[in-house]
Coordinates of C-alpha atoms in Angstrom, one line a residue:
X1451 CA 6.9 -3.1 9.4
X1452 CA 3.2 -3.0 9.8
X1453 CA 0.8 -3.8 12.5
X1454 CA -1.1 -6.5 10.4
X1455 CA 2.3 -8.3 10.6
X1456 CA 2.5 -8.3 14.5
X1457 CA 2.4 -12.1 15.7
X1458 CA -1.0 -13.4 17.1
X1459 CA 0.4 -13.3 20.6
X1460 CA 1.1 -9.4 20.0
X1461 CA -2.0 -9.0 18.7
X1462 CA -4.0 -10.6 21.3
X1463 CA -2.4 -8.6 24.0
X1464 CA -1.8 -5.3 22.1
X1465 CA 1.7 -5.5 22.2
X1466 CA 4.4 -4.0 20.1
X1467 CA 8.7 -4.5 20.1
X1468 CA 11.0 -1.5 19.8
X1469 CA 15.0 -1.9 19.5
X1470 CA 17.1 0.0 22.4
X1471 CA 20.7 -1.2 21.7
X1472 CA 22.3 -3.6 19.2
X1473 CA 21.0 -7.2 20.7
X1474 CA 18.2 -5.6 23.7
X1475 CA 14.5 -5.0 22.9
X1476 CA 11.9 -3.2 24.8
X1477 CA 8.2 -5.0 25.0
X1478 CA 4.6 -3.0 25.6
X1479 CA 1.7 -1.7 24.8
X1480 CA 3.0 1.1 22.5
X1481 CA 1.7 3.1 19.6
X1482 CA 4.2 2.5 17.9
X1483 CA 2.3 2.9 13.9
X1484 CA 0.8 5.9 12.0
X1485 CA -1.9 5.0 10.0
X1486 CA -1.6 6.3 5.9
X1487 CA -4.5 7.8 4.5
X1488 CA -5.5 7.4 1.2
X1489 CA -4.5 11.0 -1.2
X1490 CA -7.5 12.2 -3.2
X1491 CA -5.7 15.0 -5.2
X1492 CA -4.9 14.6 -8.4
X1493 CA -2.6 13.0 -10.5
X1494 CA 0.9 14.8 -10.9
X1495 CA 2.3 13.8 -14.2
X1496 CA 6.4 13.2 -13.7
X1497 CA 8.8 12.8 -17.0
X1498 CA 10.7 9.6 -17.9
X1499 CA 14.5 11.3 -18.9
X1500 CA 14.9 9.8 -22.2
X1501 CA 18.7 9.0 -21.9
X1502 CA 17.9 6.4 -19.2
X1503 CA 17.8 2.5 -20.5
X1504 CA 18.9 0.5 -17.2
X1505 CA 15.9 1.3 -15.9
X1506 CA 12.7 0.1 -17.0
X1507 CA 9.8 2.6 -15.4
X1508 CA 6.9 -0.2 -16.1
X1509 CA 8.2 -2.7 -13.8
X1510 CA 9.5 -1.0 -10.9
X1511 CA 10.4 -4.3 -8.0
X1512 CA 11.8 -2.8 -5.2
X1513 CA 12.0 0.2 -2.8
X1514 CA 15.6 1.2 -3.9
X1515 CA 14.2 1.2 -7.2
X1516 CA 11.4 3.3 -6.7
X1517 CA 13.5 5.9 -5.1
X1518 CA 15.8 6.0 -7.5
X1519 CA 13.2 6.4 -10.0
X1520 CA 11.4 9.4 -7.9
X1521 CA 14.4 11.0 -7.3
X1522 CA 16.3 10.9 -11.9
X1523 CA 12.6 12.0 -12.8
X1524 CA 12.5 14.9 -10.3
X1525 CA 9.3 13.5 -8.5
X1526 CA 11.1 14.4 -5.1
X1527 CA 12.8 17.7 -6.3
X1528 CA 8.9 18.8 -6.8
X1529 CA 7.8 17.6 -3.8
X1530 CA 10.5 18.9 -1.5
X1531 CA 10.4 22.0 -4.0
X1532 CA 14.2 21.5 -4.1
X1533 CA 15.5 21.2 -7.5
X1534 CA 19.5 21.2 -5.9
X1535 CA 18.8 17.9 -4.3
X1536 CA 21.6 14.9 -4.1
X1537 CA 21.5 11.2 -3.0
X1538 CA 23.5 11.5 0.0
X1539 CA 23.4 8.1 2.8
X1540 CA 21.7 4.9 2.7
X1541 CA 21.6 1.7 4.3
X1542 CA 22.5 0.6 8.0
X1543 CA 23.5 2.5 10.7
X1544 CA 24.0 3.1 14.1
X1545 CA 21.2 5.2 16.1
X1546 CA 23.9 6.4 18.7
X1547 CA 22.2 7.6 21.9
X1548 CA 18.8 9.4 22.9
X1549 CA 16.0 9.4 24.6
X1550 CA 12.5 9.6 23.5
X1551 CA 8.7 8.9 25.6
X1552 CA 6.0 7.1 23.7
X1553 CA 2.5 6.8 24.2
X1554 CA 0.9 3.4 25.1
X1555 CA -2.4 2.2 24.7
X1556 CA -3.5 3.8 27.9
X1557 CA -2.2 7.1 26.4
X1558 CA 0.5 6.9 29.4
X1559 CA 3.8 7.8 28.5
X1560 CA 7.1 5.5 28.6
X1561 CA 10.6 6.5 28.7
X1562 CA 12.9 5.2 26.7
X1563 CA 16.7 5.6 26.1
X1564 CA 18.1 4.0 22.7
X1565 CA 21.8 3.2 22.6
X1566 CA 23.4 2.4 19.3
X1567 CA 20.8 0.5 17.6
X1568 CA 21.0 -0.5 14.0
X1569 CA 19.3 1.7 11.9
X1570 CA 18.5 1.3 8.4
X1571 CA 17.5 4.1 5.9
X1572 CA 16.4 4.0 2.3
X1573 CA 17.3 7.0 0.8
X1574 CA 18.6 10.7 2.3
X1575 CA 18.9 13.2 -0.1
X1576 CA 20.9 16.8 0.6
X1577 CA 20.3 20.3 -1.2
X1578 CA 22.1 23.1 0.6
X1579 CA 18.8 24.1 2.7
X1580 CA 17.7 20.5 4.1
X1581 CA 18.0 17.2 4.1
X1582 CA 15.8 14.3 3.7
X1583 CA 15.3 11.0 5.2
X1584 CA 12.5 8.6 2.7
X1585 CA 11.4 4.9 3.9
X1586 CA 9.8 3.8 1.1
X1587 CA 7.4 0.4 0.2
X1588 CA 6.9 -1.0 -2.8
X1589 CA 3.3 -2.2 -1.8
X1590 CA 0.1 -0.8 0.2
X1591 CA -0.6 -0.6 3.7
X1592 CA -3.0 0.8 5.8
X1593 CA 0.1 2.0 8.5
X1594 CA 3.4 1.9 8.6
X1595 CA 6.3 1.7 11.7
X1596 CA 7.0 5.3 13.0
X1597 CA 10.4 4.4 13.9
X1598 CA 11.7 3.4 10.7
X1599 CA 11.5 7.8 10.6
X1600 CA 11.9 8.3 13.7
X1601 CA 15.1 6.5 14.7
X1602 CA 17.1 8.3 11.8
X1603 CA 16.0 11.3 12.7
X1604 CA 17.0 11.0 15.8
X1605 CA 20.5 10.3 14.8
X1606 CA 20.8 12.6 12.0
X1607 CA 19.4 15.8 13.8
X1608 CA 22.6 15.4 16.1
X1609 CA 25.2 15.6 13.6
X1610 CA 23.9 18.2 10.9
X1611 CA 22.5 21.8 11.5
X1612 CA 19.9 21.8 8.7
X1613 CA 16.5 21.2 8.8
X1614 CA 15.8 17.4 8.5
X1615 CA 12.3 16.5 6.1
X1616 CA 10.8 12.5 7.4
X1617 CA 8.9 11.3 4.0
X1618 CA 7.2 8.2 3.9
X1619 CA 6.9 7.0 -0.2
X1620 CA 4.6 4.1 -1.6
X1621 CA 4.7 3.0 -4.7
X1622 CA 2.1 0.5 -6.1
X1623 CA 0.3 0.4 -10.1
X1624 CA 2.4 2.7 -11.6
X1625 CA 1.9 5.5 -8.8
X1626 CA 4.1 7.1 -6.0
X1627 CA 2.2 8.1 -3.3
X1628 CA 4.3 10.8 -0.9
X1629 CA 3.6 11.8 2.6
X1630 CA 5.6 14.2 4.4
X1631 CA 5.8 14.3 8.1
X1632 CA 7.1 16.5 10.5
X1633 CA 7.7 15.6 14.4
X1634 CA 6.4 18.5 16.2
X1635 CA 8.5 17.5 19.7
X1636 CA 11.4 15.7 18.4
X1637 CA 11.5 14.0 22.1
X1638 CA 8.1 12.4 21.4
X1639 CA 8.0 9.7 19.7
X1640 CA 4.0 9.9 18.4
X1641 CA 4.1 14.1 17.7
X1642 CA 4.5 13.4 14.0
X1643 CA 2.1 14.9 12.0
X1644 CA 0.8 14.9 8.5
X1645 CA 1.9 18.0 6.4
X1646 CA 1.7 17.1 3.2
X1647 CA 0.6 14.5 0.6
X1648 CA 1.1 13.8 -3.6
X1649 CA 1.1 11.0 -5.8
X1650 CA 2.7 10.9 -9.0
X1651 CA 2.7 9.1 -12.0
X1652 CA 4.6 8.7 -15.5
X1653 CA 1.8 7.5 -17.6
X1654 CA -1.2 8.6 -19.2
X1655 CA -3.8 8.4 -17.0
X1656 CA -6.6 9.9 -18.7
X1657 CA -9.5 7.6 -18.6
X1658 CA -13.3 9.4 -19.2
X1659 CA -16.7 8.3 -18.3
X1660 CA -16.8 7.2 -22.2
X1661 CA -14.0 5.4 -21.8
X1662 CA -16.0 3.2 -18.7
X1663 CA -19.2 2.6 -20.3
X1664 CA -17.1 1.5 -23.6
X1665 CA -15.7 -1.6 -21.4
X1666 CA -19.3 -2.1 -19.6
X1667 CA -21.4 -2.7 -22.9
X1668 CA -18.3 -4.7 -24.6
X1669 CA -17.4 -6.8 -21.6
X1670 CA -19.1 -10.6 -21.7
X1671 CA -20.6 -12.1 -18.8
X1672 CA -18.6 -15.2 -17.6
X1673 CA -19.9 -18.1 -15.6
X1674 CA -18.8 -18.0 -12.0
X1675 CA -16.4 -19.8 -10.9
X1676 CA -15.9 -22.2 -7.9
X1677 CA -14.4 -19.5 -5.8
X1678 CA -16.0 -17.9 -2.6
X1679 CA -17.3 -14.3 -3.8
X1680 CA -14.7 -11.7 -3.0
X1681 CA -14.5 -10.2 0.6
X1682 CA -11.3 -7.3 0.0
X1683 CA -12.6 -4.1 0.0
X1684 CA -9.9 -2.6 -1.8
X1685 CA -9.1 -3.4 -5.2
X1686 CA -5.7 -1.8 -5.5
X1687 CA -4.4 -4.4 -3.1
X1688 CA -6.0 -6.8 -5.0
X1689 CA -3.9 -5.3 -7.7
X1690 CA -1.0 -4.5 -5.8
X1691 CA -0.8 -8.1 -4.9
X1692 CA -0.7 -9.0 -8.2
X1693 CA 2.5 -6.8 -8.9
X1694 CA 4.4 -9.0 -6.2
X1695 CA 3.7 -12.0 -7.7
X1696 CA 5.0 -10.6 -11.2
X1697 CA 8.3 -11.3 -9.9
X1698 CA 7.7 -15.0 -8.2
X1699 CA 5.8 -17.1 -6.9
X1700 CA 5.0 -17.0 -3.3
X1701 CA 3.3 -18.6 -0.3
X1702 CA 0.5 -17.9 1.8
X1703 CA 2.4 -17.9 4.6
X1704 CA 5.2 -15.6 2.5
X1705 CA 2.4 -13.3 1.6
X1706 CA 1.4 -12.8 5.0
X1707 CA 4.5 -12.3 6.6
X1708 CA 6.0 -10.1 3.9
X1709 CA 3.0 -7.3 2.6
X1710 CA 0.8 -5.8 5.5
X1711 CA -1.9 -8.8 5.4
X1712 CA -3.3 -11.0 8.2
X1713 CA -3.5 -14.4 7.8
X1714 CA -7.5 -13.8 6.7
X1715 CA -6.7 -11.0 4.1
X1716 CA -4.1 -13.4 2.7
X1717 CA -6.8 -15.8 2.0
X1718 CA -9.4 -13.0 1.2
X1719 CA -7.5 -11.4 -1.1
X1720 CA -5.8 -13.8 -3.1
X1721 CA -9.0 -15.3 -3.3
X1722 CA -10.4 -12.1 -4.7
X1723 CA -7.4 -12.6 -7.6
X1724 CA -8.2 -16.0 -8.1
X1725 CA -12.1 -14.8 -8.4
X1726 CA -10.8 -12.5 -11.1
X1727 CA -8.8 -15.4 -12.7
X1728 CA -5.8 -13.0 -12.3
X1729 CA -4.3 -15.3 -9.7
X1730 CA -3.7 -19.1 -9.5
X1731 CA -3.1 -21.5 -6.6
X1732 CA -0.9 -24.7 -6.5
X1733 CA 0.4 -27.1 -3.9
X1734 CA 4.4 -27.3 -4.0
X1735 CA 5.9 -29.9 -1.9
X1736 CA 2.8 -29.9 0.7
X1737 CA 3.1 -26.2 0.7
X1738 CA 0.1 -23.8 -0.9
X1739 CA 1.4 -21.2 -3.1
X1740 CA 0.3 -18.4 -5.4
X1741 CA 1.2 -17.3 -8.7
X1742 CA -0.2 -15.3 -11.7
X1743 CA -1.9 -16.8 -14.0
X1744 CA -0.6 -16.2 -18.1
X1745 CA -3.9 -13.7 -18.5
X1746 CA -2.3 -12.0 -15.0
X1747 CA 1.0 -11.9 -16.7
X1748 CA -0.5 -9.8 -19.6
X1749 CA -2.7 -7.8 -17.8
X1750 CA 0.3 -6.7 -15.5
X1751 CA 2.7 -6.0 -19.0
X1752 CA 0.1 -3.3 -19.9
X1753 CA 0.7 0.9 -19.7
X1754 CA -0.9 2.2 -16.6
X1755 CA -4.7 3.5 -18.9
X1756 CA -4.8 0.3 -20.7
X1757 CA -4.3 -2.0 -17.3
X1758 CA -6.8 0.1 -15.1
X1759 CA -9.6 -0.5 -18.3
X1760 CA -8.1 -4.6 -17.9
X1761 CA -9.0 -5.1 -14.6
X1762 CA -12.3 -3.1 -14.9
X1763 CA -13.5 -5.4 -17.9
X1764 CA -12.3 -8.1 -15.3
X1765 CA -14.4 -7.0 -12.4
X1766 CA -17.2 -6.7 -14.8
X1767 CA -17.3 -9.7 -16.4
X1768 CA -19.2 -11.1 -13.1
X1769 CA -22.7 -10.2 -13.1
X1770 CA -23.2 -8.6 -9.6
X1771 CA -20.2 -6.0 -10.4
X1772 CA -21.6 -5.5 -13.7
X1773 CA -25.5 -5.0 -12.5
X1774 CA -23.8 -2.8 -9.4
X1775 CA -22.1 -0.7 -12.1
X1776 CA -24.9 -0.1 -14.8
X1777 CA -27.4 1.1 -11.7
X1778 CA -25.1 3.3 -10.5
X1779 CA -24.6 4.9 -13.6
X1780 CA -28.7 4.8 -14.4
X1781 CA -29.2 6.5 -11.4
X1782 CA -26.5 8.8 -11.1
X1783 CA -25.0 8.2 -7.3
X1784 CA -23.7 5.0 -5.4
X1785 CA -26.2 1.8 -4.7
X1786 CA -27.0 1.2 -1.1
X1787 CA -26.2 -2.0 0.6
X1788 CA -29.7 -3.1 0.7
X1789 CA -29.8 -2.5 -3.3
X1790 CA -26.6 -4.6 -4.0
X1791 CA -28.2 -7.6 -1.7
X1792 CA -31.2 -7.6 -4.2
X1793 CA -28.6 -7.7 -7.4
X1794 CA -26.8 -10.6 -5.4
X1795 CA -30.2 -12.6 -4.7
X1796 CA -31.5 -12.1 -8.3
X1797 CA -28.3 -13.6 -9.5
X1798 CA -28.4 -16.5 -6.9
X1799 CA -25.0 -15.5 -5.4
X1800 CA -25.6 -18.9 -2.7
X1801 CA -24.8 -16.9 0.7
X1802 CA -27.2 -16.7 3.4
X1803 CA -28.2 -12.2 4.0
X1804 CA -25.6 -11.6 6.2
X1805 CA -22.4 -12.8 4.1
X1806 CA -24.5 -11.1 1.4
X1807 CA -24.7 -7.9 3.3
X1808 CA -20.5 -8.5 4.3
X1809 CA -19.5 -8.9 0.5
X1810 CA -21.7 -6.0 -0.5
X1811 CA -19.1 -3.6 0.5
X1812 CA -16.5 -5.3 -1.8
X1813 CA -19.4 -4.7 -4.4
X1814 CA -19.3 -0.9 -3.6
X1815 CA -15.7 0.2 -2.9
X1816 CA -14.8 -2.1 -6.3
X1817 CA -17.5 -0.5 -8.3
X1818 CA -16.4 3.2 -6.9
X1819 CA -13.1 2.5 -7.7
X1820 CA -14.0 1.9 -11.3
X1821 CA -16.0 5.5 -11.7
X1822 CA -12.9 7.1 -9.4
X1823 CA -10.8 6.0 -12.3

């Protein structure tokens, strides 16, 4: 699903796999992912219907879920600006037959011709103007696989006359996160573009500067624990990894293979969770595995305001985050990297300047994540 996931011998030789028929695959060196970019608009505030109680909107655990959820609180009806819409198809499918070229890493194009190859779609939703075709994740990623769009549109622009809408949905801490894209040359596999983007959520989300400096000057300094200082740059997929593990335990290797990490980001980043004490790591029958820890557990039961203040107070708690944060407020725009290594050598973080100078970029992104809250 995502190129992180690609095995090493794919990676090494910048290759990616595309299905042509049932059982037959075609090998090269395709661009065959769209990267996501992050959406810096505001929060769009979505209402729970109140007659709903199979469903509870805290705890969503899958992608079916999260669709369903979208679609019963009219999240998609705004988005699509389509207030008639109706779940229509879901599941696998066969593509049928067509032909598409894609670029390679040579920005060459190949020809390809797909004969019924299974298919599998999320959600479609009809109104009596369009219809539209959602892959959804229930985690973060920095890309995602253009065909998992591209292959049911392909099939579904054949056998209905009305325009067809590709949206790609992520849901992680309480937010959904939708991107709309439209294939400019349906022929052409990599002529999508980006046309719109929203995220939504249900819960209050108002958290103020006040609100920030309340947690800094109550939050306690903790002793550091015997845990390598964070390297993960981005905190919500520090957080979203948190939210798969609400529902199990899971290996490294399951972690890896599963959610849009490498083999180093798995260790990075549940290393920045276990850093946090959000995160603990055990040894089950020879096999490392990862589970929340009880103050994890709570922290994840919050409301969306409360849980965002939890794992500030978290971050916080360790000096170099905390002496990051109170500078940056003091002087009134983001530290430098050169500044942060000072904070880190005054607090005897034991890295030599260059690992000091790598993990001062967690420092910043965590610490403007914080004052982006």
């Amino acid at each position: 699903d995502n190129k992180a996931n690609l095995p090493k011998l794919f990676m090494e030789n910048n290759l990616t796999i595309l299905p042509i028929s049932r059982g037959n695959y075609v090998i090269g060196k395709f661009l065959s992912y769209k990267s996501v970019p992050p959406i810096n608009s505001p929060l769009r505030q979505a209402s729970i219907p109140q007659n709903i109680d199979t469903i509870d909107f805290e705890n969503i655990t899958s992608e079916s879920l999260a669709i369903n959820c979208a679609y019963i609180s009219g999240i998609l009806s705004d988005f699509l600006e389509d207030d008639a819409l109706l779940p229509t198809i879901s599941g696998r499918m066969s593509s049928e037959l067509f032909s598409f070229s894609i670029l390679n890493k040579s920005h060459s194009l190949t020809n390809l011709h797909v004969e019924n190859s299974q298919i599998e779609i999320d959600g479609g939703f009809e109104g009596p103007c369009q219809f539209c075709i959602i892959e959804a994740k229930n985690y973060l990623s920095d890309d995602f696989l253009v065909r998992q769009l591209y292959y049911p549109l392909r099939l579904w622009n054949r056998k209905i006359a009305k325009p067809i809408r590709t949206i790609f949905l992520a849901y992680s801490n309480g937010i959904y996160n939708l991107y709309e894209y439209e294939f400019r040359d349906l022929e052409f596999y990599n002529s999508l573009t980006l046309v719109k983007q929203e995220r939504y959520t249900f819960e209050s989300t108002d958290i103020t500067l006040e609100d920030i400096i309340g947690v800094l000057d109550s939050t306690r300094i903790v002793r550091e624990p015997d845990i390598p200082f964070p390297q993960a740059n981005s905190i919500l997929r520090v957080i979203n990894l948190c939210e798969l593990l609400t529902q199990t335990s899971m290996t490294r290797d399951e972690i890896t293979l599963n959610y849009a990490f490498t083999p180093r980001q798995t260790n990075y980043y549940t290393d920045a969770g276990r850093y946090l004490g959000l995160i603990e790591k055990d040894t089950i029958d020879n096999e490392i595995t990862f589970s929340l820890t009880c103050e994890g557990r709570r922290i994840m039961k919050l409301p969306y305001r409360p849980r965002q203040l939890a794992f500030v107070a978290k971050i916080i708690s360790h000096t170099v985050f905390n002496e990051a944060l109170r500078q940056h407020l003091q002087q009134g725009y983001p530290l430098v990297k050169e500044d942060i290594v000072k904070i880190m050598e005054t607090s005897q973080t034991p890295y030599g300047e260059e690992t000091m100078k790598r993990r001062a970029s967690t420092v910043s992104n965590w610490v403007s994540w914080i004052l982006s809250l």
